[in-house]
């Protein structure tokens, strides 16, 4: 008998050779009916895969918020879509079809272009396959048997995929029970038990894609789809996509005149226009004020450094593929556009001797860094090649580490919650021991990981742990924020680093008068200003709270007779520190108000002869609601208080 441990710690005894499906059936018939896969000792597997030895097991059911379960369903749906396309277009050569975030795709080689006009026919063929409720059957073949089979099929892509695969055995999945007769595909799996277990789906789009991203290869067609547990969840996702289109920061950013990306300057290089610069400056001043309270010292660093600096830090080998090429100077010296600020801050720390009495030392900089993102990955301000981080580095003693981490976490939480981003989860990014992308030994990693784990635990925040998500030099605490339409973004981060101080030989003199190695903390509450502002644009749909709005008040005159008073109102607003915009043109008041609402100005002040005589202002909001008539001094006072308290809603 085998002992199976469930997530709640309870245990079951099952027969040798039992499957995860047998475990589900032993727990109860309802679970056996809804389970679609299992996680056995951390690995997601088919329900009909035999268990080997005592193990921990978690049964997966179709839940929209369970990425593991949805990845299995989406990958299975990709197979169903591939079979449907092959039924409709027998000349199709399949390449590969993975699950991706919120959906799946399949790359295909087909002698005719697919268009959205084909989607309905593909979906109907998929529906027929789902109704047939055919089982997904795994077939394992030795490499010696599998390769001739694939070569005989004449699909060079599958042959290439098989040659790249590890191991002496290759697996195929048959949609049905008859290999060679039913549809089958080279695949690692896992899959849902049968096609009837796939939920609601929709074909979304088709685009071009080179095989393995190689432009010298033939261009393929990439067909994207999405699937969810049921029609209700699918509709919610499609509604979210529609709302996201309305909030797209690329469209709103252009309409509000916040930024521009000019092809002559370069893709992924953001030019902040005056209104966007105002918005960014408000964020900078907000976070800078908090840094001063916590004892941070501002520093400035150049945009380039010698290549050897980044070789020492490890950034050059570990980030090499995503960096701009080194700049070779006439004298042979090589410089690099800095990919990170931390090596520069390290050298500032190293420029002076330090005693334990000096620590912690906290350096902060709004530092611009550069990464050579691939052209296909660039997206507005969320993925760019040059971006500015609200970066800081703390050098402290090991004894000071818990307190410093607590201060960093409180700062990130304050930054997010001040902006109304209160729906977040915390993710601990840990090292994957099987990977070679990390520097440093096991002992320092164990210390660092325990430090972030303790900090998260002591903060009272709920957190999850994810192996493989650490930075190459240390583990991190990431804040994953859910915006107002349910999308998740990784924003603030706090990282513990024992390795870079070691690589650079950093020291301080301890109370024993001997040299000691400091611990380093990397932290950024916002992360990239470009990405953070893009997320804010979409979260607020461009309707920023008063303290952030590039233009806070629009002053509009009804006619020429009230133009002089409008100018006086505008002047007093500006003198009070408010960002005011004046319109005394001959245009009618209706179009003036419409233009201000289009620019999402929080308060629209209308003045006519009556207001001029009384010294008042008629105030409207950007949604078209009339808020009433106020004495000018009262209105100014209310605005100042709203800015001072950083109120989110007017």
Coordinates of C-alpha atoms in Angstrom, one line a residue:
X1 CA 0.0 0.0 0.0
X2 CA 1.0 3.6 -0.6
X3 CA 0.5 6.5 1.7
X4 CA -0.9 9.7 0.1
X5 CA -0.7 13.0 2.0
X6 CA -3.4 15.6 1.1
X7 CA -3.0 19.4 1.3
X8 CA -4.7 19.5 4.8
X9 CA -2.2 17.0 6.2
X10 CA -4.6 14.1 6.2
X11 CA -3.4 10.8 4.8
X12 CA -5.0 8.0 2.7
X13 CA -3.8 4.5 2.0
X14 CA -4.1 3.4 -1.6
X15 CA -3.0 0.3 -3.5
X16 CA 0.3 0.0 -5.4
X17 CA -0.2 1.3 -9.0
X18 CA -3.2 3.5 -8.0
X19 CA -3.6 6.8 -9.9
X20 CA -4.5 10.3 -8.8
X21 CA -7.9 9.6 -10.2
X22 CA -8.3 6.6 -7.9
X23 CA -7.4 9.0 -5.0
X24 CA -10.1 11.4 -6.1
X25 CA -12.6 8.5 -6.2
X26 CA -11.7 7.3 -2.8
X27 CA -12.2 10.8 -1.4
X28 CA -15.6 11.1 -3.0
X29 CA -17.6 10.7 -6.2
X30 CA -18.2 14.5 -6.6
X31 CA -14.5 15.2 -6.5
X32 CA -13.8 12.3 -8.9
X33 CA -16.3 13.9 -11.3
X34 CA -14.9 17.4 -11.3
X35 CA -11.1 16.8 -10.9
X36 CA -9.1 17.4 -14.1
X37 CA -5.5 16.8 -13.0
X38 CA -3.3 16.5 -9.9
X39 CA -0.1 17.9 -8.4
X40 CA 2.0 15.1 -7.1
X41 CA 5.1 16.1 -5.2
X42 CA 4.9 19.5 -6.8
X43 CA 4.5 18.2 -10.4
X44 CA 1.3 18.5 -12.3
X45 CA 0.3 15.2 -13.8
X46 CA -2.6 13.4 -15.6
X47 CA -5.3 11.9 -13.3
X48 CA -4.6 8.4 -14.8
X49 CA -0.8 8.5 -14.2
X50 CA 0.2 5.8 -11.7
X51 CA 1.6 7.0 -8.4
X52 CA 5.1 5.8 -7.5
X53 CA 5.8 5.5 -3.8
X54 CA 4.4 7.6 -0.9
X55 CA 3.7 11.1 -2.1
X56 CA 1.9 14.4 -1.4
X57 CA -1.0 15.0 -3.8
X58 CA -3.4 17.9 -4.5
X59 CA -6.3 17.4 -6.9
X60 CA -7.0 20.2 -9.3
X61 CA -10.5 21.3 -10.3
X62 CA -11.5 23.9 -12.9
X63 CA -11.2 27.2 -11.1
X64 CA -10.6 30.4 -13.0
X65 CA -8.2 31.7 -10.3
X66 CA -6.1 28.5 -10.2
X67 CA -3.3 28.9 -12.8
X68 CA -2.2 25.3 -12.5
X69 CA -5.7 23.9 -13.3
X70 CA -6.3 26.4 -16.1
X71 CA -2.9 25.7 -17.7
X72 CA -3.9 22.1 -18.0
X73 CA -7.4 22.9 -19.5
X74 CA -5.9 25.5 -21.8
X75 CA -3.2 23.2 -23.1
X76 CA -5.9 20.6 -23.7
X77 CA -8.0 23.1 -25.5
X78 CA -5.0 23.9 -27.7
X79 CA -5.0 20.3 -28.8
X80 CA -8.7 20.4 -29.6
X81 CA -8.2 23.6 -31.6
X82 CA -5.3 21.9 -33.5
X83 CA -7.5 18.9 -34.3
X84 CA -10.3 21.1 -35.5
X85 CA -8.0 23.1 -37.8
X86 CA -6.6 19.8 -39.2
X87 CA -10.1 18.6 -39.9
X88 CA -11.0 21.7 -41.8
X89 CA -7.6 22.2 -43.5
X90 CA -5.9 18.7 -43.9
X91 CA -2.7 20.3 -45.3
X92 CA -2.0 21.8 -41.9
X93 CA 1.4 21.1 -40.3
X94 CA 1.3 21.6 -36.5
X95 CA 4.3 23.1 -34.8
X96 CA 3.6 23.6 -31.1
X97 CA 0.7 24.8 -28.9
X98 CA 1.4 25.9 -25.3
X99 CA -0.9 27.4 -22.6
X100 CA -0.2 31.0 -21.9
X101 CA -1.6 33.6 -19.5
X102 CA -5.4 33.6 -19.9
X103 CA -5.4 31.3 -22.9
X104 CA -3.3 29.3 -25.4
X105 CA -2.0 29.4 -28.9
X106 CA -1.0 27.0 -31.6
X107 CA 1.6 27.7 -34.3
X108 CA 0.7 26.1 -37.6
X109 CA 2.2 25.9 -41.1
X110 CA -0.7 26.2 -43.6
X111 CA -0.8 27.0 -47.3
X112 CA -3.6 29.6 -46.9
X113 CA -3.9 32.5 -44.5
X114 CA -6.5 32.1 -41.7
X115 CA -8.7 35.2 -41.0
X116 CA -11.3 36.0 -38.4
X117 CA -13.8 34.8 -40.9
X118 CA -12.6 31.3 -40.3
X119 CA -13.0 31.5 -36.5
X120 CA -16.7 30.4 -36.4
X121 CA -16.0 27.3 -38.4
X122 CA -13.0 26.4 -36.2
X123 CA -15.1 26.9 -33.1
X124 CA -17.9 24.7 -34.4
X125 CA -15.4 21.9 -35.2
X126 CA -14.0 22.3 -31.6
X127 CA -17.5 22.1 -30.2
X128 CA -18.1 18.8 -32.0
X129 CA -14.8 17.4 -30.6
X130 CA -15.8 18.5 -27.1
X131 CA -19.3 16.9 -27.5
X132 CA -17.6 13.6 -28.5
X133 CA -16.0 13.6 -25.1
X134 CA -13.0 11.6 -26.3
X135 CA -10.3 10.7 -23.7
X136 CA -6.8 12.1 -23.8
X137 CA -4.7 9.0 -24.0
X138 CA -0.9 9.2 -23.3
X139 CA 1.4 6.9 -25.3
X140 CA 5.1 6.7 -24.4
X141 CA 7.5 5.5 -27.0
X142 CA 11.2 4.9 -26.9
X143 CA 13.2 7.5 -28.9
X144 CA 14.2 4.6 -31.3
X145 CA 10.6 3.9 -32.1
X146 CA 9.3 7.5 -32.0
X147 CA 11.8 9.1 -34.4
X148 CA 11.0 6.9 -37.4
X149 CA 7.3 7.4 -36.8
X150 CA 7.7 11.2 -36.8
X151 CA 10.0 11.2 -39.8
X152 CA 7.4 9.1 -41.7
X153 CA 4.7 11.7 -41.0
X154 CA 6.8 14.3 -42.8
X155 CA 6.4 17.2 -40.3
X156 CA 9.9 18.7 -39.9
X157 CA 8.7 20.8 -37.0
X158 CA 7.7 17.8 -34.9
X159 CA 11.0 16.0 -35.8
X160 CA 12.9 19.1 -34.7
X161 CA 10.9 19.3 -31.5
X162 CA 11.5 15.7 -30.7
X163 CA 15.3 16.0 -31.4
X164 CA 15.4 18.9 -28.9
X165 CA 13.5 17.0 -26.2
X166 CA 15.4 15.4 -23.3
X167 CA 15.3 11.8 -22.4
X168 CA 15.2 8.4 -24.0
X169 CA 11.4 8.4 -24.2
X170 CA 8.9 10.6 -26.1
X171 CA 5.3 11.0 -25.2
X172 CA 2.3 11.5 -27.5
X173 CA -1.3 12.3 -26.6
X174 CA -4.1 10.7 -28.6
X175 CA -7.5 12.4 -28.6
X176 CA -9.3 9.1 -28.4
X177 CA -8.0 5.5 -27.9
X178 CA -6.5 4.5 -31.2
X179 CA -3.0 5.7 -32.0
X180 CA -2.5 6.1 -35.7
X181 CA -6.2 6.4 -36.3
X182 CA -7.4 9.2 -33.8
X183 CA -5.8 12.6 -33.7
X184 CA -2.5 12.6 -31.9
X185 CA 0.3 15.0 -31.1
X186 CA 3.8 14.9 -29.7
X187 CA 3.4 16.4 -26.2
X188 CA 4.7 16.2 -22.7
X189 CA 1.2 16.8 -21.2
X190 CA -0.5 16.8 -18.8
X191 CA -4.1 17.0 -20.1
X192 CA -7.7 16.8 -18.7
X193 CA -9.2 13.3 -18.7
X194 CA -11.3 13.9 -21.8
X195 CA -12.4 16.6 -24.3
X196 CA -15.8 16.9 -22.6
X197 CA -14.0 18.4 -19.6
X198 CA -13.0 21.5 -21.5
X199 CA -15.0 24.6 -20.5
X200 CA -16.1 27.5 -22.6
X201 CA -13.7 28.8 -25.2
X202 CA -13.3 31.3 -28.0
X203 CA -10.8 31.9 -30.8
X204 CA -9.3 35.4 -30.3
X205 CA -6.9 36.2 -33.1
X206 CA -4.4 35.0 -35.6
X207 CA -1.0 36.6 -36.2
X208 CA 2.4 35.9 -37.7
X209 CA 5.2 34.2 -35.9
X210 CA 8.6 32.9 -37.0
X211 CA 9.5 29.3 -36.0
X212 CA 11.4 29.6 -32.7
X213 CA 11.5 33.3 -33.2
X214 CA 14.1 33.0 -36.0
X215 CA 13.5 35.6 -38.8
X216 CA 15.4 33.4 -41.2
X217 CA 12.8 30.7 -40.8
X218 CA 9.4 30.5 -42.5
X219 CA 6.7 32.7 -41.1
X220 CA 4.0 30.6 -39.4
X221 CA 0.5 31.5 -38.3
X222 CA -0.2 31.7 -34.6
X223 CA -3.8 31.1 -33.7
X224 CA -4.7 32.4 -30.2
X225 CA -7.6 31.2 -28.1
X226 CA -8.9 31.4 -24.6
X227 CA -10.8 29.0 -22.4
X228 CA -12.4 29.2 -19.0
X229 CA -14.3 26.8 -16.7
X230 CA -17.7 28.0 -17.9
X231 CA -19.5 30.5 -20.1
X232 CA -19.9 32.9 -17.1
X233 CA -16.2 33.0 -16.5
X234 CA -15.5 33.4 -20.3
X235 CA -17.9 36.3 -20.5
X236 CA -16.3 38.0 -17.5
X237 CA -12.9 37.7 -19.2
X238 CA -14.2 39.1 -22.5
X239 CA -15.9 42.0 -20.7
X240 CA -12.6 42.6 -18.9
X241 CA -10.8 42.8 -22.3
X242 CA -13.3 45.3 -23.5
X243 CA -12.9 47.4 -20.4
X244 CA -9.1 47.1 -20.8
X245 CA -9.3 48.5 -24.4
X246 CA -11.2 51.5 -23.1
X247 CA -8.5 52.0 -20.4
X248 CA -5.5 51.3 -22.7
X249 CA -2.7 53.6 -21.5
X250 CA -1.4 54.0 -25.1
X251 CA -4.7 55.5 -26.3
X252 CA -5.4 57.6 -23.1
X253 CA -1.7 58.7 -22.8
X254 CA -1.9 60.1 -26.3
X255 CA -5.3 61.7 -25.8
X256 CA -4.2 63.4 -22.6
X257 CA -0.8 64.4 -24.0
X258 CA 1.2 62.5 -21.4
X259 CA 4.0 60.9 -23.4
X260 CA 5.1 60.0 -26.9
X261 CA 7.3 57.3 -28.3
X262 CA 8.9 58.6 -31.5
X263 CA 10.4 56.1 -34.0
X264 CA 13.2 58.5 -34.8
X265 CA 14.2 58.6 -31.1
X266 CA 13.9 54.8 -31.0
X267 CA 11.3 52.1 -30.0
X268 CA 10.8 51.7 -26.3
X269 CA 12.2 55.2 -25.5
X270 CA 9.6 57.3 -23.7
X271 CA 9.5 61.1 -24.2
X272 CA 7.6 62.6 -21.3
X273 CA 5.4 65.5 -22.4
X274 CA 4.8 68.4 -20.0
X275 CA 1.5 66.9 -18.6
X276 CA 3.1 63.5 -18.2
X277 CA 6.1 65.1 -16.5
X278 CA 3.8 66.8 -14.0
X279 CA 2.3 63.5 -13.1
X280 CA 5.6 61.8 -12.8
X281 CA 7.0 64.7 -10.7
X282 CA 4.1 64.4 -8.2
X283 CA 4.9 60.7 -7.7
X284 CA 8.6 61.5 -7.3
X285 CA 7.9 64.2 -4.7
X286 CA 5.6 61.9 -2.8
X287 CA 8.1 59.1 -2.5
X288 CA 11.0 61.4 -1.9
X289 CA 9.2 62.9 1.0
X290 CA 8.8 59.5 2.6
X291 CA 12.4 58.6 1.9
X292 CA 13.6 61.7 3.7
X293 CA 11.5 60.7 6.7
X294 CA 13.3 57.3 6.7
X295 CA 16.8 58.7 6.5
X296 CA 17.6 58.0 2.9
X297 CA 20.4 60.1 1.2
X298 CA 19.9 61.0 -2.4
X299 CA 22.7 60.2 -4.9
X300 CA 23.1 60.6 -8.7
X301 CA 25.0 58.2 -11.0
X302 CA 26.0 58.3 -14.7
X303 CA 24.1 56.4 -17.3
X304 CA 27.1 54.3 -18.3
X305 CA 29.8 52.4 -16.6
X306 CA 32.8 50.3 -17.5
X307 CA 31.9 46.8 -18.6
X308 CA 34.2 45.3 -15.9
X309 CA 31.9 46.9 -13.2
X310 CA 29.0 44.8 -14.4
X311 CA 31.2 41.7 -14.8
X312 CA 32.1 42.0 -11.2
X313 CA 28.4 42.5 -10.1
X314 CA 27.3 39.6 -12.4
X315 CA 24.8 41.8 -14.3
X316 CA 26.7 41.5 -17.6
X317 CA 26.7 37.7 -17.8
X318 CA 23.2 37.3 -16.2
X319 CA 21.5 40.1 -18.2
X320 CA 23.7 39.9 -21.3
X321 CA 20.9 38.8 -23.7
X322 CA 18.7 41.7 -22.7
X323 CA 21.3 44.4 -22.6
X324 CA 22.5 46.9 -25.2
X325 CA 25.7 46.0 -26.8
X326 CA 28.9 47.3 -25.1
X327 CA 30.2 50.6 -26.4
X328 CA 33.8 50.2 -27.5
X329 CA 35.8 53.4 -27.2
X330 CA 38.7 54.4 -29.5
X331 CA 41.2 53.4 -26.7
X332 CA 39.7 50.0 -26.5
X333 CA 37.8 50.6 -23.2
X334 CA 34.3 49.1 -23.2
X335 CA 31.4 50.9 -21.6
X336 CA 27.8 49.6 -21.0
X337 CA 24.5 51.5 -20.7
X338 CA 23.7 50.6 -17.1
X339 CA 21.2 47.8 -16.7
X340 CA 20.9 48.4 -13.0
X341 CA 21.8 51.1 -10.5
X342 CA 23.1 48.9 -7.7
X343 CA 26.8 48.5 -8.8
X344 CA 27.0 52.4 -8.9
X345 CA 25.5 52.7 -5.4
X346 CA 27.9 50.0 -4.2
X347 CA 30.9 52.0 -5.4
X348 CA 29.6 55.1 -3.6
X349 CA 29.4 53.1 -0.4
X350 CA 32.8 51.7 -1.0
X351 CA 34.3 55.2 -1.5
X352 CA 34.3 55.9 2.2
X353 CA 35.3 53.8 5.3
X354 CA 32.4 52.8 7.5
X355 CA 32.0 51.8 11.1
X356 CA 29.1 49.8 12.5
X357 CA 28.0 53.1 14.0
X358 CA 27.4 54.5 10.5
X359 CA 25.1 51.8 9.5
X360 CA 22.5 51.5 8.1
X361 CA 23.5 53.6 5.1
X362 CA 20.6 54.2 2.7
X363 CA 21.1 55.6 -0.8
X364 CA 18.2 56.6 -3.1
X365 CA 18.1 57.6 -6.7
X366 CA 15.6 58.1 -9.5
X367 CA 18.0 56.2 -11.7
X368 CA 17.5 55.5 -15.4
X369 CA 18.5 52.1 -16.7
X370 CA 18.5 50.4 -20.1
X371 CA 17.5 47.0 -21.3
X372 CA 17.3 45.8 -24.9
X373 CA 13.8 44.3 -24.9
X374 CA 13.0 42.5 -28.1
X375 CA 10.9 44.5 -30.6
X376 CA 7.9 42.1 -30.3
X377 CA 7.9 42.5 -26.5
X378 CA 7.7 46.3 -26.4
X379 CA 4.3 47.7 -25.4
X380 CA 3.7 51.3 -24.7
X381 CA 5.2 52.2 -21.4
X382 CA 4.8 48.8 -19.8
X383 CA 7.7 47.3 -21.7
X384 CA 10.4 49.8 -22.7
X385 CA 14.1 50.0 -23.3
X386 CA 14.9 52.9 -21.1
X387 CA 13.1 53.4 -17.8
X388 CA 13.6 55.2 -14.5
X389 CA 13.4 53.3 -11.2
X390 CA 12.6 54.7 -7.7
X391 CA 15.6 52.8 -6.7
X392 CA 17.4 52.5 -3.3
X393 CA 20.0 50.4 -1.6
X394 CA 20.5 49.9 2.1
X395 CA 23.8 48.7 3.6
X396 CA 23.3 47.3 7.1
X397 CA 24.6 44.9 9.6
X398 CA 23.0 41.4 9.8
X399 CA 21.4 42.4 13.1
X400 CA 19.8 45.5 11.5
X401 CA 18.3 43.5 8.6
X402 CA 14.9 42.6 10.1
X403 CA 14.2 46.2 11.1
X404 CA 15.3 47.6 7.7
X405 CA 13.2 45.0 5.9
X406 CA 10.2 46.0 8.0
X407 CA 10.7 49.7 7.0
X408 CA 10.9 48.8 3.3
X409 CA 7.7 46.8 3.4
X410 CA 5.9 49.6 5.2
X411 CA 7.1 52.0 2.5
X412 CA 5.8 49.8 -0.3
X413 CA 2.5 49.4 1.4
X414 CA 2.1 53.1 2.0
X415 CA 3.0 53.9 -1.7
X416 CA 0.4 51.4 -3.1
X417 CA -2.4 52.2 -0.6
X418 CA -2.0 56.0 -1.0
X419 CA -2.8 55.4 -4.7
X420 CA -5.8 53.2 -4.0
X421 CA -3.9 50.0 -5.0
X422 CA -5.0 48.1 -1.9
X423 CA -5.8 44.8 -3.5
X424 CA -2.5 43.0 -3.6
X425 CA -0.8 39.8 -2.7
X426 CA 2.8 39.2 -1.6
X427 CA 5.0 36.7 -3.5
X428 CA 8.4 35.5 -2.1
X429 CA 10.7 34.9 -5.0
X430 CA 13.1 32.1 -4.0
X431 CA 16.0 30.4 -5.7
X432 CA 15.5 27.3 -7.8
X433 CA 18.2 25.0 -6.5
X434 CA 18.2 23.1 -9.9
X435 CA 19.1 26.2 -11.8
X436 CA 22.5 27.6 -12.5
X437 CA 21.5 31.2 -12.9
X438 CA 22.2 32.2 -9.3
X439 CA 25.4 33.4 -7.7
X440 CA 26.6 32.5 -4.2
X441 CA 26.6 29.4 -2.0
X442 CA 23.8 27.5 -0.3
X443 CA 24.5 28.9 3.1
X444 CA 24.0 32.6 2.2
X445 CA 20.9 31.8 0.2
X446 CA 19.5 30.0 3.2
X447 CA 20.1 33.1 5.3
X448 CA 18.6 35.4 2.8
X449 CA 15.5 33.3 2.1
X450 CA 14.9 33.0 5.9
X451 CA 15.2 36.8 6.2
X452 CA 12.6 37.5 3.5
X453 CA 10.3 34.8 4.9
X454 CA 10.5 36.2 8.4
X455 CA 10.0 39.7 7.2
X456 CA 6.9 38.7 5.3
X457 CA 5.6 36.7 8.3
X458 CA 6.2 39.5 10.8
X459 CA 4.5 42.1 8.6
X460 CA 1.2 40.1 8.9
X461 CA 0.8 39.9 5.2
X462 CA -0.4 36.7 3.6
X463 CA 2.3 35.4 1.1
X464 CA 3.1 32.6 -1.3
X465 CA 6.5 31.2 -2.2
X466 CA 7.6 30.6 -5.7
X467 CA 10.9 28.9 -6.5
X468 CA 12.8 30.3 -9.5
X469 CA 11.5 33.9 -9.1
X470 CA 14.5 35.2 -7.1
X471 CA 16.9 37.7 -8.6
X472 CA 20.3 36.1 -9.5
X473 CA 21.9 37.6 -6.4
X474 CA 19.1 37.1 -3.8
X475 CA 15.5 36.3 -2.9
X476 CA 12.8 39.0 -3.1
X477 CA 9.5 40.1 -1.7
X478 CA 7.2 41.2 -4.6
X479 CA 3.9 43.0 -4.3
X480 CA 1.5 41.7 -7.0
X481 CA -1.3 44.3 -7.4
X482 CA -4.8 43.6 -8.8
X483 CA -6.2 46.7 -10.5
X484 CA -9.8 47.8 -10.6
X485 CA -10.7 45.5 -13.5
X486 CA -9.0 42.4 -12.0
X487 CA -5.7 42.3 -13.8
X488 CA -2.5 41.6 -11.8
X489 CA 0.7 43.6 -12.0
X490 CA 4.0 43.0 -10.2
X491 CA 5.0 46.4 -8.7
X492 CA 6.9 47.1 -5.5
X493 CA 9.9 44.8 -4.7
X494 CA 12.2 44.3 -1.7
X495 CA 15.3 42.1 -2.2
X496 CA 17.9 40.7 0.3
X497 CA 21.5 40.4 -1.0
X498 CA 24.5 38.8 0.7
X499 CA 26.2 38.1 -2.6
X500 CA 27.1 41.5 -4.2
X501 CA 28.7 42.8 -0.9
X502 CA 30.9 39.6 -1.2
X503 CA 31.7 40.1 -4.9
X504 CA 32.8 43.7 -4.3
X505 CA 34.5 43.1 -1.0
X506 CA 32.4 45.6 1.0
X507 CA 33.3 46.1 4.6
X508 CA 32.6 48.0 7.8
X509 CA 34.5 48.0 11.1
X510 CA 32.5 46.2 13.8
X511 CA 32.4 46.9 17.5
X512 CA 35.2 44.3 17.8
X513 CA 37.4 46.6 15.6
X514 CA 37.5 43.8 13.0
X515 CA 36.2 44.0 9.4
X516 CA 32.7 42.6 8.7
X517 CA 30.6 42.2 5.5
X518 CA 27.4 44.3 5.3
X519 CA 24.1 43.0 4.0
X520 CA 22.5 44.8 1.1
X521 CA 18.8 45.5 0.5
X522 CA 17.5 46.5 -2.9
X523 CA 14.0 48.1 -2.9
X524 CA 11.7 50.0 -5.2
X525 CA 8.1 50.8 -4.1
X526 CA 7.0 51.8 -7.6
X527 CA 9.6 49.9 -9.7
X528 CA 9.7 51.6 -13.1
X529 CA 8.0 55.0 -13.3
X530 CA 7.1 54.3 -16.9
X531 CA 5.4 51.0 -16.1
X532 CA 3.9 52.4 -12.9
X533 CA 2.4 55.4 -14.6
X534 CA 1.0 53.2 -17.4
X535 CA -0.7 51.0 -14.8
X536 CA -2.1 54.2 -13.0
X537 CA -3.4 55.5 -16.3
X538 CA -5.4 52.3 -16.8
X539 CA -6.4 51.9 -13.2
X540 CA -7.9 55.4 -13.1
X541 CA -8.8 55.4 -16.8
X542 CA -6.9 58.7 -17.0
X543 CA -9.2 60.3 -14.3
X544 CA -6.5 60.9 -11.8
X545 CA -7.1 62.1 -8.2
X546 CA -6.7 65.8 -7.8
X547 CA -3.2 65.6 -6.3
X548 CA -1.9 63.7 -9.3
X549 CA -3.9 65.3 -12.1
X550 CA -1.7 67.3 -14.6
X551 CA -4.3 70.0 -14.8
X552 CA -6.4 70.2 -11.6
X553 CA -8.8 73.0 -12.5
X554 CA -10.0 74.4 -15.8
X555 CA -11.3 77.9 -15.6
X556 CA -13.8 78.8 -18.4
X557 CA -15.4 82.1 -19.1
X558 CA -19.0 82.2 -20.4
X559 CA -18.4 85.3 -22.5
X560 CA -16.0 88.2 -23.1
X561 CA -17.6 90.1 -20.3
X562 CA -16.4 87.6 -17.7
X563 CA -12.9 87.0 -19.3
X564 CA -11.2 89.4 -16.9
X565 CA -12.7 87.7 -13.8
X566 CA -11.7 84.3 -15.2
X567 CA -8.1 85.5 -15.5
X568 CA -8.3 86.7 -11.9
X569 CA -9.6 83.3 -10.7
X570 CA -6.9 81.5 -12.7
X571 CA -4.2 83.7 -11.2
X572 CA -5.4 83.1 -7.6
X573 CA -5.6 79.3 -8.2
X574 CA -2.0 79.3 -9.5
X575 CA -0.9 81.5 -6.6
X576 CA -2.4 78.9 -4.2
X577 CA -0.2 76.2 -5.8
X578 CA -3.0 74.6 -7.9
X579 CA -2.4 73.6 -11.5
X580 CA -5.0 75.7 -13.4
X581 CA -5.7 76.0 -17.1
X582 CA -7.6 79.1 -18.5
X583 CA -9.9 79.2 -21.5
X584 CA -11.3 82.7 -22.3
X585 CA -11.8 82.0 -26.0
X586 CA -14.9 83.0 -27.9
X587 CA -16.1 79.4 -28.0
X588 CA -19.4 78.6 -26.4
X589 CA -19.4 77.3 -22.9
X590 CA -20.8 73.9 -23.8
X591 CA -17.8 72.9 -26.1
X592 CA -15.4 74.4 -23.6
X593 CA -16.8 72.2 -20.8
X594 CA -16.7 69.2 -23.2
X595 CA -13.1 69.8 -24.0
X596 CA -12.1 70.0 -20.3
X597 CA -14.1 66.8 -19.6
X598 CA -12.3 65.0 -22.5
X599 CA -9.0 66.0 -20.8
X600 CA -10.4 64.5 -17.5
X601 CA -9.7 67.7 -15.5
X602 CA -11.1 67.1 -12.0
X603 CA -12.8 70.4 -11.5
X604 CA -14.3 72.7 -14.2
X605 CA -14.9 76.2 -13.0
X606 CA -17.4 78.3 -15.0
X607 CA -17.6 82.0 -14.4
X608 CA -20.0 84.6 -15.9
X609 CA -21.0 88.1 -15.0
X610 CA -23.0 86.8 -12.0
X611 CA -20.0 85.0 -10.5
X612 CA -17.8 88.0 -11.3
X613 CA -20.1 90.3 -9.3
X614 CA -20.3 87.9 -6.3
X615 CA -16.7 86.8 -6.3
X616 CA -17.8 83.1 -6.6
X617 CA -17.2 80.2 -9.0
X618 CA -19.6 77.6 -10.4
X619 CA -17.9 74.2 -10.0
X620 CA -18.6 71.1 -12.2
X621 CA -16.8 67.8 -12.1
X622 CA -15.3 65.9 -15.0
X623 CA -18.3 63.6 -15.1
X624 CA -20.6 66.5 -16.0
X625 CA -22.1 66.9 -12.5
X626 CA -22.7 70.4 -11.2
X627 CA -21.3 70.6 -7.6
X628 CA -22.6 74.1 -6.8
X629 CA -21.5 77.7 -6.4
X630 CA -18.7 78.5 -4.0
X631 CA -16.8 81.5 -2.8
X632 CA -13.5 81.4 -4.5
X633 CA -11.5 81.3 -1.2
X634 CA -13.6 78.3 0.0
X635 CA -13.1 76.4 -3.3
X636 CA -9.4 77.0 -3.1
X637 CA -9.3 75.8 0.5
X638 CA -11.2 72.6 -0.4
X639 CA -8.8 71.9 -3.3
X640 CA -5.7 72.5 -1.1
X641 CA -7.0 70.1 1.6
X642 CA -7.8 67.5 -1.0
X643 CA -4.3 67.7 -2.4
X644 CA -2.7 67.8 1.1
X645 CA -4.5 64.6 2.1
X646 CA -4.0 63.0 -1.3
X647 CA -7.7 62.1 -1.4
X648 CA -8.5 59.6 -4.1
X649 CA -12.0 60.7 -4.9
X650 CA -13.3 64.3 -5.1

